[in-house]
mmCIF file of C-alpha atoms in Angstrom:
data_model
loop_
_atom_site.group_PDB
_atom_site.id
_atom_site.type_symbol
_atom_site.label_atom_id
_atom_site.label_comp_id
_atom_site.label_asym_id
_atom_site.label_seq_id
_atom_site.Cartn_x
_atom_site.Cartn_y
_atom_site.Cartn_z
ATOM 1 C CA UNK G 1 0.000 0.000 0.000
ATOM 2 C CA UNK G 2 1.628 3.062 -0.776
ATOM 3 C CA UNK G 3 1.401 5.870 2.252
ATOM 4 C CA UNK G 4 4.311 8.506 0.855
ATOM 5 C CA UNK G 5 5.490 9.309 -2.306
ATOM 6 C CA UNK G 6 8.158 11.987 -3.667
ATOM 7 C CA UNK G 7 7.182 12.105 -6.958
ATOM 8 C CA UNK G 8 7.593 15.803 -8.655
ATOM 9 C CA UNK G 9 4.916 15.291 -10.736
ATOM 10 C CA UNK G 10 3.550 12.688 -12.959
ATOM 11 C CA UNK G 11 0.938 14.202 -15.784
ATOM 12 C CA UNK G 12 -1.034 11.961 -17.862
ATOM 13 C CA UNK G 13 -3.516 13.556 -20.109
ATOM 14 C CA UNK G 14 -6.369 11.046 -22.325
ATOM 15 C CA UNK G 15 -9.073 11.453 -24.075
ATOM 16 C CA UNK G 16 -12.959 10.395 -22.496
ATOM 17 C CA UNK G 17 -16.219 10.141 -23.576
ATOM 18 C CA UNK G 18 -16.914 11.611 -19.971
ATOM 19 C CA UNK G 19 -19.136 14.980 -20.427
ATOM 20 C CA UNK G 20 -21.910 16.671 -18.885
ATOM 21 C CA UNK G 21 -24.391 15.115 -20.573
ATOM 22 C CA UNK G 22 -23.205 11.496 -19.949
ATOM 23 C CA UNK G 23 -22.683 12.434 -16.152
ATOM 24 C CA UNK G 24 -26.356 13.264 -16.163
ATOM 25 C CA UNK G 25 -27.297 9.601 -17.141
ATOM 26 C CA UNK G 26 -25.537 8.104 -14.707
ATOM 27 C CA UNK G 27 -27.500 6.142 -11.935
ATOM 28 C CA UNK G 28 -25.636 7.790 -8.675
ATOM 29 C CA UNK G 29 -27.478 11.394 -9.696
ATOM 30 C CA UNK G 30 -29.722 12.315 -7.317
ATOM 31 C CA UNK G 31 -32.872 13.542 -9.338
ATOM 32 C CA UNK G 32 -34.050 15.814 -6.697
ATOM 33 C CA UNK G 33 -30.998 17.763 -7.112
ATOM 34 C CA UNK G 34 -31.051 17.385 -11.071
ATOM 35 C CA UNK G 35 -31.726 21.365 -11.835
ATOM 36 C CA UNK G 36 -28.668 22.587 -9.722
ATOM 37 C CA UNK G 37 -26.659 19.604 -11.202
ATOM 38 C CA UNK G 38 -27.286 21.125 -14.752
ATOM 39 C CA UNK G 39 -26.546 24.596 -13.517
ATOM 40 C CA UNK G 40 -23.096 23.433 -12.377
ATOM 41 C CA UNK G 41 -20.379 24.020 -14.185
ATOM 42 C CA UNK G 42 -18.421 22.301 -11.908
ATOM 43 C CA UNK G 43 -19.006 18.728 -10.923
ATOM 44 C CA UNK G 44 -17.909 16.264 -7.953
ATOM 45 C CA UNK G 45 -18.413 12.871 -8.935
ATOM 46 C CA UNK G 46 -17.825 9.641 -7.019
ATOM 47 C CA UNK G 47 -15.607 6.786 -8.086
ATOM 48 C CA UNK G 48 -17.028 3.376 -8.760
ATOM 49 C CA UNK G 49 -15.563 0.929 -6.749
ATOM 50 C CA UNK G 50 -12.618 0.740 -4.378
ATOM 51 C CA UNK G 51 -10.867 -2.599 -4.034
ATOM 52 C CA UNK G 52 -13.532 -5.763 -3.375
ATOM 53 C CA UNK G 53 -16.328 -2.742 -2.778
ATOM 54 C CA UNK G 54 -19.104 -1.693 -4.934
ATOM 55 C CA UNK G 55 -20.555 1.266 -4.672
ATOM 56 C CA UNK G 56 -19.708 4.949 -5.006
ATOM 57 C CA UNK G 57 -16.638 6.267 -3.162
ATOM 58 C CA UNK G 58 -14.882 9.896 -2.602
ATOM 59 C CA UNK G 59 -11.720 10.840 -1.244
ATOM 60 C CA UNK G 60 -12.210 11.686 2.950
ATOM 61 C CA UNK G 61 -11.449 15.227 2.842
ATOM 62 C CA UNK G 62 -14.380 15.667 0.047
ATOM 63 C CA UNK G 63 -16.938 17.403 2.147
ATOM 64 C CA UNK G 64 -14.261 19.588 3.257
ATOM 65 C CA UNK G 65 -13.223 20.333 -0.626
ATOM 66 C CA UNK G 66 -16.880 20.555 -1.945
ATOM 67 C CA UNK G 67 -17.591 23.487 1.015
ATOM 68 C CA UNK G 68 -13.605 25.293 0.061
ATOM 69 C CA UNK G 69 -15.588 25.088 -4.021
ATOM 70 C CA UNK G 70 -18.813 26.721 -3.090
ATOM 71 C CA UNK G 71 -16.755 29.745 -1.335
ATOM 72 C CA UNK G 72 -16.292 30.594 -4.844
ATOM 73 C CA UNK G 73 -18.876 32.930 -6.693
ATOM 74 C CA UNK G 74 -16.722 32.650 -9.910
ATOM 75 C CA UNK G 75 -17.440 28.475 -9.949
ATOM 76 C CA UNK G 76 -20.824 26.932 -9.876
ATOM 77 C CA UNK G 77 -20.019 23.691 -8.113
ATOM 78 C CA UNK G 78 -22.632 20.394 -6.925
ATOM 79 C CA UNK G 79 -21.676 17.346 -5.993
ATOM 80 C CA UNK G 80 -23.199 14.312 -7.584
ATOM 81 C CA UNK G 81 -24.975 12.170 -5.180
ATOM 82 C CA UNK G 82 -27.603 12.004 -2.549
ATOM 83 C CA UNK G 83 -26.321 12.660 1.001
ATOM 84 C CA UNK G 84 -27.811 8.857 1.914
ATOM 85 C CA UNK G 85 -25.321 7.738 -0.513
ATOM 86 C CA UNK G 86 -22.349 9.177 0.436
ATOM 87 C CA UNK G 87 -19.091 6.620 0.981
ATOM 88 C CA UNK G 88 -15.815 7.929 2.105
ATOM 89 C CA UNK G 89 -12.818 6.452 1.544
ATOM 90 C CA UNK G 90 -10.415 6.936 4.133
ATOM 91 C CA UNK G 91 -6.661 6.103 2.741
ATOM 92 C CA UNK G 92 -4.349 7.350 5.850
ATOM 93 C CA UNK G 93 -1.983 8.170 3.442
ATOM 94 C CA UNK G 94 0.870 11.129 3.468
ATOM 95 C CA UNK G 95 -0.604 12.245 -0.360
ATOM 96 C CA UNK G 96 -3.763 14.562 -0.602
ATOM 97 C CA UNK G 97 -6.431 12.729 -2.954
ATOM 98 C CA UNK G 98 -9.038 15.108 -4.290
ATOM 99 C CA UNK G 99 -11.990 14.046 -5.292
ATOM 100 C CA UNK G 100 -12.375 13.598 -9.322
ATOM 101 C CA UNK G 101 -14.081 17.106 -10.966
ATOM 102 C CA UNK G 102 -15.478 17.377 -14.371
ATOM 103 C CA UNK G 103 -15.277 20.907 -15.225
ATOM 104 C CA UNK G 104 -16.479 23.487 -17.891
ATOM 105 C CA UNK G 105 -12.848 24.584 -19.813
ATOM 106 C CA UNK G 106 -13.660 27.971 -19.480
ATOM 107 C CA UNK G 107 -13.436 27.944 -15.611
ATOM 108 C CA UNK G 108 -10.549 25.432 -15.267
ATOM 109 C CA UNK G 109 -7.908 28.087 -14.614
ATOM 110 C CA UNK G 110 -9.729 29.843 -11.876
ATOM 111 C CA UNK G 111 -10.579 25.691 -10.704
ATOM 112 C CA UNK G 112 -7.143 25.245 -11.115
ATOM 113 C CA UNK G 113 -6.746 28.022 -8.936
ATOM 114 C CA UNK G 114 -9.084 26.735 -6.249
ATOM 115 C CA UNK G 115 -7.410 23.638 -5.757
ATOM 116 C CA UNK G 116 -4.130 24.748 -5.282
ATOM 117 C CA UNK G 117 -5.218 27.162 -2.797
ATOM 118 C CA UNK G 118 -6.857 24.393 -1.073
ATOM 119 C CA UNK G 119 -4.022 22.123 -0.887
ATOM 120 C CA UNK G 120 -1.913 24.747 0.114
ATOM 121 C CA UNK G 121 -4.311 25.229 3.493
ATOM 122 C CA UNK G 122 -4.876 21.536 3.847
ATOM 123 C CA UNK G 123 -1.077 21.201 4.012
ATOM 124 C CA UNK G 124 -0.588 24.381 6.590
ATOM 125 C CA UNK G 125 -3.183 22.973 8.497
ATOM 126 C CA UNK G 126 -1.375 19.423 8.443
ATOM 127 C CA UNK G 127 2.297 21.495 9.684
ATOM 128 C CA UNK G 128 3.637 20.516 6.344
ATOM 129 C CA UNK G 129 5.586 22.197 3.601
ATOM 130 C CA UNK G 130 4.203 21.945 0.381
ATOM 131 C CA UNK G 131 7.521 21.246 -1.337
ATOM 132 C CA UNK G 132 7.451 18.112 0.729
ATOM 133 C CA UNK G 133 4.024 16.769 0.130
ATOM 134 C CA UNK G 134 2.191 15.397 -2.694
ATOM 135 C CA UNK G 135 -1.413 15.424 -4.030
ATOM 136 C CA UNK G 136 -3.743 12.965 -6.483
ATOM 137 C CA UNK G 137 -5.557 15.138 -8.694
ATOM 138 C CA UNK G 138 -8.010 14.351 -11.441
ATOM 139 C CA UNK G 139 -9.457 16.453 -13.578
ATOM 140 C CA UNK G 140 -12.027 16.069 -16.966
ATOM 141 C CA UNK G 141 -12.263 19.203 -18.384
ATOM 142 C CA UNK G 142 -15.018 19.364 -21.139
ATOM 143 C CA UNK G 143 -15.163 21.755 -24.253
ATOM 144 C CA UNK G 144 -17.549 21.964 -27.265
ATOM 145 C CA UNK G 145 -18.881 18.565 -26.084
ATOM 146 C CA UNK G 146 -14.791 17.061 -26.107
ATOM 147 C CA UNK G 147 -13.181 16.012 -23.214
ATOM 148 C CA UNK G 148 -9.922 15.293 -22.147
ATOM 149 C CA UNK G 149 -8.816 13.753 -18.390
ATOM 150 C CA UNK G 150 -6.091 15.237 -16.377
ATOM 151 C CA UNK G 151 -4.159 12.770 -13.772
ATOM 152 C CA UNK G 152 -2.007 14.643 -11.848
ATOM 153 C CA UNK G 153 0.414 12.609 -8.918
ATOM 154 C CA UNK G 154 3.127 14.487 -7.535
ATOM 155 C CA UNK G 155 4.666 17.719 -5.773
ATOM 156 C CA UNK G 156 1.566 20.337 -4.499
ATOM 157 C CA UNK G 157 4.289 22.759 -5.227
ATOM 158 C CA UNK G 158 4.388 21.874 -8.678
ATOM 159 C CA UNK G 159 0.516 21.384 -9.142
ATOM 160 C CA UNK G 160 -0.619 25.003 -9.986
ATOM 161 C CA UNK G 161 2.398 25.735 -12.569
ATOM 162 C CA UNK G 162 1.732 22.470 -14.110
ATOM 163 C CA UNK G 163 -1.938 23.198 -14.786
ATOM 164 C CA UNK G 164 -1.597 26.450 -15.832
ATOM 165 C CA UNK G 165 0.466 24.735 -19.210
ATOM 166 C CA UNK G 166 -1.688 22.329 -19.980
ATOM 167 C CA UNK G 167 -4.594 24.759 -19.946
ATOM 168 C CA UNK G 168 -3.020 26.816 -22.876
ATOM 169 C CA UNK G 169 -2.823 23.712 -24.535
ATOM 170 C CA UNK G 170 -5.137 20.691 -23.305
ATOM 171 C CA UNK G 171 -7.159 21.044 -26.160
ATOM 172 C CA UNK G 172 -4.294 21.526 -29.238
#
Protein backbone atom coordinates (compact mmCIF):
# COMPACT_ATOMS: atom_id res chain seq x y z
CA UNK A 1 0.00 0.00 0.00
CA UNK A 2 1.63 3.06 -0.78
CA UNK A 3 1.40 5.87 2.25
CA UNK A 4 4.31 8.51 0.85
CA UNK A 5 5.49 9.31 -2.31
CA UNK A 6 8.16 11.99 -3.67
CA UNK A 7 7.18 12.10 -6.96
CA UNK A 8 7.59 15.80 -8.66
CA UNK A 9 4.92 15.29 -10.74
CA UNK A 10 3.55 12.69 -12.96
CA UNK A 11 0.94 14.20 -15.78
CA UNK A 12 -1.03 11.96 -17.86
CA UNK A 13 -3.52 13.56 -20.11
CA UNK A 14 -6.37 11.05 -22.32
CA UNK A 15 -9.07 11.45 -24.07
CA UNK A 16 -12.96 10.40 -22.50
CA UNK A 17 -16.22 10.14 -23.58
CA UNK A 18 -16.91 11.61 -19.97
CA UNK A 19 -19.14 14.98 -20.43
CA UNK A 20 -21.91 16.67 -18.89
CA UNK A 21 -24.39 15.12 -20.57
CA UNK A 22 -23.20 11.50 -19.95
CA UNK A 23 -22.68 12.43 -16.15
CA UNK A 24 -26.36 13.26 -16.16
CA UNK A 25 -27.30 9.60 -17.14
CA UNK A 26 -25.54 8.10 -14.71
CA UNK A 27 -27.50 6.14 -11.94
CA UNK A 28 -25.64 7.79 -8.67
CA UNK A 29 -27.48 11.39 -9.70
CA UNK A 30 -29.72 12.31 -7.32
CA UNK A 31 -32.87 13.54 -9.34
CA UNK A 32 -34.05 15.81 -6.70
CA UNK A 33 -31.00 17.76 -7.11
CA UNK A 34 -31.05 17.38 -11.07
CA UNK A 35 -31.73 21.37 -11.83
CA UNK A 36 -28.67 22.59 -9.72
CA UNK A 37 -26.66 19.60 -11.20
CA UNK A 38 -27.29 21.13 -14.75
CA UNK A 39 -26.55 24.60 -13.52
CA UNK A 40 -23.10 23.43 -12.38
CA UNK A 41 -20.38 24.02 -14.19
CA UNK A 42 -18.42 22.30 -11.91
CA UNK A 43 -19.01 18.73 -10.92
CA UNK A 44 -17.91 16.26 -7.95
CA UNK A 45 -18.41 12.87 -8.94
CA UNK A 46 -17.82 9.64 -7.02
CA UNK A 47 -15.61 6.79 -8.09
CA UNK A 48 -17.03 3.38 -8.76
CA UNK A 49 -15.56 0.93 -6.75
CA UNK A 50 -12.62 0.74 -4.38
CA UNK A 51 -10.87 -2.60 -4.03
CA UNK A 52 -13.53 -5.76 -3.38
CA UNK A 53 -16.33 -2.74 -2.78
CA UNK A 54 -19.10 -1.69 -4.93
CA UNK A 55 -20.55 1.27 -4.67
CA UNK A 56 -19.71 4.95 -5.01
CA UNK A 57 -16.64 6.27 -3.16
CA UNK A 58 -14.88 9.90 -2.60
CA UNK A 59 -11.72 10.84 -1.24
CA UNK A 60 -12.21 11.69 2.95
CA UNK A 61 -11.45 15.23 2.84
CA UNK A 62 -14.38 15.67 0.05
CA UNK A 63 -16.94 17.40 2.15
CA UNK A 64 -14.26 19.59 3.26
CA UNK A 65 -13.22 20.33 -0.63
CA UNK A 66 -16.88 20.56 -1.95
CA UNK A 67 -17.59 23.49 1.01
CA UNK A 68 -13.60 25.29 0.06
CA UNK A 69 -15.59 25.09 -4.02
CA UNK A 70 -18.81 26.72 -3.09
CA UNK A 71 -16.75 29.75 -1.34
CA UNK A 72 -16.29 30.59 -4.84
CA UNK A 73 -18.88 32.93 -6.69
CA UNK A 74 -16.72 32.65 -9.91
CA UNK A 75 -17.44 28.48 -9.95
CA UNK A 76 -20.82 26.93 -9.88
CA UNK A 77 -20.02 23.69 -8.11
CA UNK A 78 -22.63 20.39 -6.92
CA UNK A 79 -21.68 17.35 -5.99
CA UNK A 80 -23.20 14.31 -7.58
CA UNK A 81 -24.97 12.17 -5.18
CA UNK A 82 -27.60 12.00 -2.55
CA UNK A 83 -26.32 12.66 1.00
CA UNK A 84 -27.81 8.86 1.91
CA UNK A 85 -25.32 7.74 -0.51
CA UNK A 86 -22.35 9.18 0.44
CA UNK A 87 -19.09 6.62 0.98
CA UNK A 88 -15.82 7.93 2.11
CA UNK A 89 -12.82 6.45 1.54
CA UNK A 90 -10.42 6.94 4.13
CA UNK A 91 -6.66 6.10 2.74
CA UNK A 92 -4.35 7.35 5.85
CA UNK A 93 -1.98 8.17 3.44
CA UNK A 94 0.87 11.13 3.47
CA UNK A 95 -0.60 12.24 -0.36
CA UNK A 96 -3.76 14.56 -0.60
CA UNK A 97 -6.43 12.73 -2.95
CA UNK A 98 -9.04 15.11 -4.29
CA UNK A 99 -11.99 14.05 -5.29
CA UNK A 100 -12.37 13.60 -9.32
CA UNK A 101 -14.08 17.11 -10.97
CA UNK A 102 -15.48 17.38 -14.37
CA UNK A 103 -15.28 20.91 -15.23
CA UNK A 104 -16.48 23.49 -17.89
CA UNK A 105 -12.85 24.58 -19.81
CA UNK A 106 -13.66 27.97 -19.48
CA UNK A 107 -13.44 27.94 -15.61
CA UNK A 108 -10.55 25.43 -15.27
CA UNK A 109 -7.91 28.09 -14.61
CA UNK A 110 -9.73 29.84 -11.88
CA UNK A 111 -10.58 25.69 -10.70
CA UNK A 112 -7.14 25.25 -11.12
CA UNK A 113 -6.75 28.02 -8.94
CA UNK A 114 -9.08 26.73 -6.25
CA UNK A 115 -7.41 23.64 -5.76
CA UNK A 116 -4.13 24.75 -5.28
CA UNK A 117 -5.22 27.16 -2.80
CA UNK A 118 -6.86 24.39 -1.07
CA UNK A 119 -4.02 22.12 -0.89
CA UNK A 120 -1.91 24.75 0.11
CA UNK A 121 -4.31 25.23 3.49
CA UNK A 122 -4.88 21.54 3.85
CA UNK A 123 -1.08 21.20 4.01
CA UNK A 124 -0.59 24.38 6.59
CA UNK A 125 -3.18 22.97 8.50
CA UNK A 126 -1.37 19.42 8.44
CA UNK A 127 2.30 21.50 9.68
CA UNK A 128 3.64 20.52 6.34
CA UNK A 129 5.59 22.20 3.60
CA UNK A 130 4.20 21.95 0.38
CA UNK A 131 7.52 21.25 -1.34
CA UNK A 132 7.45 18.11 0.73
CA UNK A 133 4.02 16.77 0.13
CA UNK A 134 2.19 15.40 -2.69
CA UNK A 135 -1.41 15.42 -4.03
CA UNK A 136 -3.74 12.96 -6.48
CA UNK A 137 -5.56 15.14 -8.69
CA UNK A 138 -8.01 14.35 -11.44
CA UNK A 139 -9.46 16.45 -13.58
CA UNK A 140 -12.03 16.07 -16.97
CA UNK A 141 -12.26 19.20 -18.38
CA UNK A 142 -15.02 19.36 -21.14
CA UNK A 143 -15.16 21.75 -24.25
CA UNK A 144 -17.55 21.96 -27.27
CA UNK A 145 -18.88 18.57 -26.08
CA UNK A 146 -14.79 17.06 -26.11
CA UNK A 147 -13.18 16.01 -23.21
CA UNK A 148 -9.92 15.29 -22.15
CA UNK A 149 -8.82 13.75 -18.39
CA UNK A 150 -6.09 15.24 -16.38
CA UNK A 151 -4.16 12.77 -13.77
CA UNK A 152 -2.01 14.64 -11.85
CA UNK A 153 0.41 12.61 -8.92
CA UNK A 154 3.13 14.49 -7.53
CA UNK A 155 4.67 17.72 -5.77
CA UNK A 156 1.57 20.34 -4.50
CA UNK A 157 4.29 22.76 -5.23
CA UNK A 158 4.39 21.87 -8.68
CA UNK A 159 0.52 21.38 -9.14
CA UNK A 160 -0.62 25.00 -9.99
CA UNK A 161 2.40 25.74 -12.57
CA UNK A 162 1.73 22.47 -14.11
CA UNK A 163 -1.94 23.20 -14.79
CA UNK A 164 -1.60 26.45 -15.83
CA UNK A 165 0.47 24.73 -19.21
CA UNK A 166 -1.69 22.33 -19.98
CA UNK A 167 -4.59 24.76 -19.95
CA UNK A 168 -3.02 26.82 -22.88
CA UNK A 169 -2.82 23.71 -24.54
CA UNK A 170 -5.14 20.69 -23.30
CA UNK A 171 -7.16 21.04 -26.16
CA UNK A 172 -4.29 21.53 -29.24
Amino acid sequence: MLHESNLEKDINITDTDITFETILQEKYIPQKYIGDIKKANVLIIPNEGFRDNEGYFFPECTSEFYMFLKNHEEIETEICIDNDEFQKIELHADIIYVATLIVQYVVLPVVTSVIASYLYDKINSMNKEKKDSNASVHIIVEKNGKSKKIDYEGSIDNFEEAMKTLEQTIFK
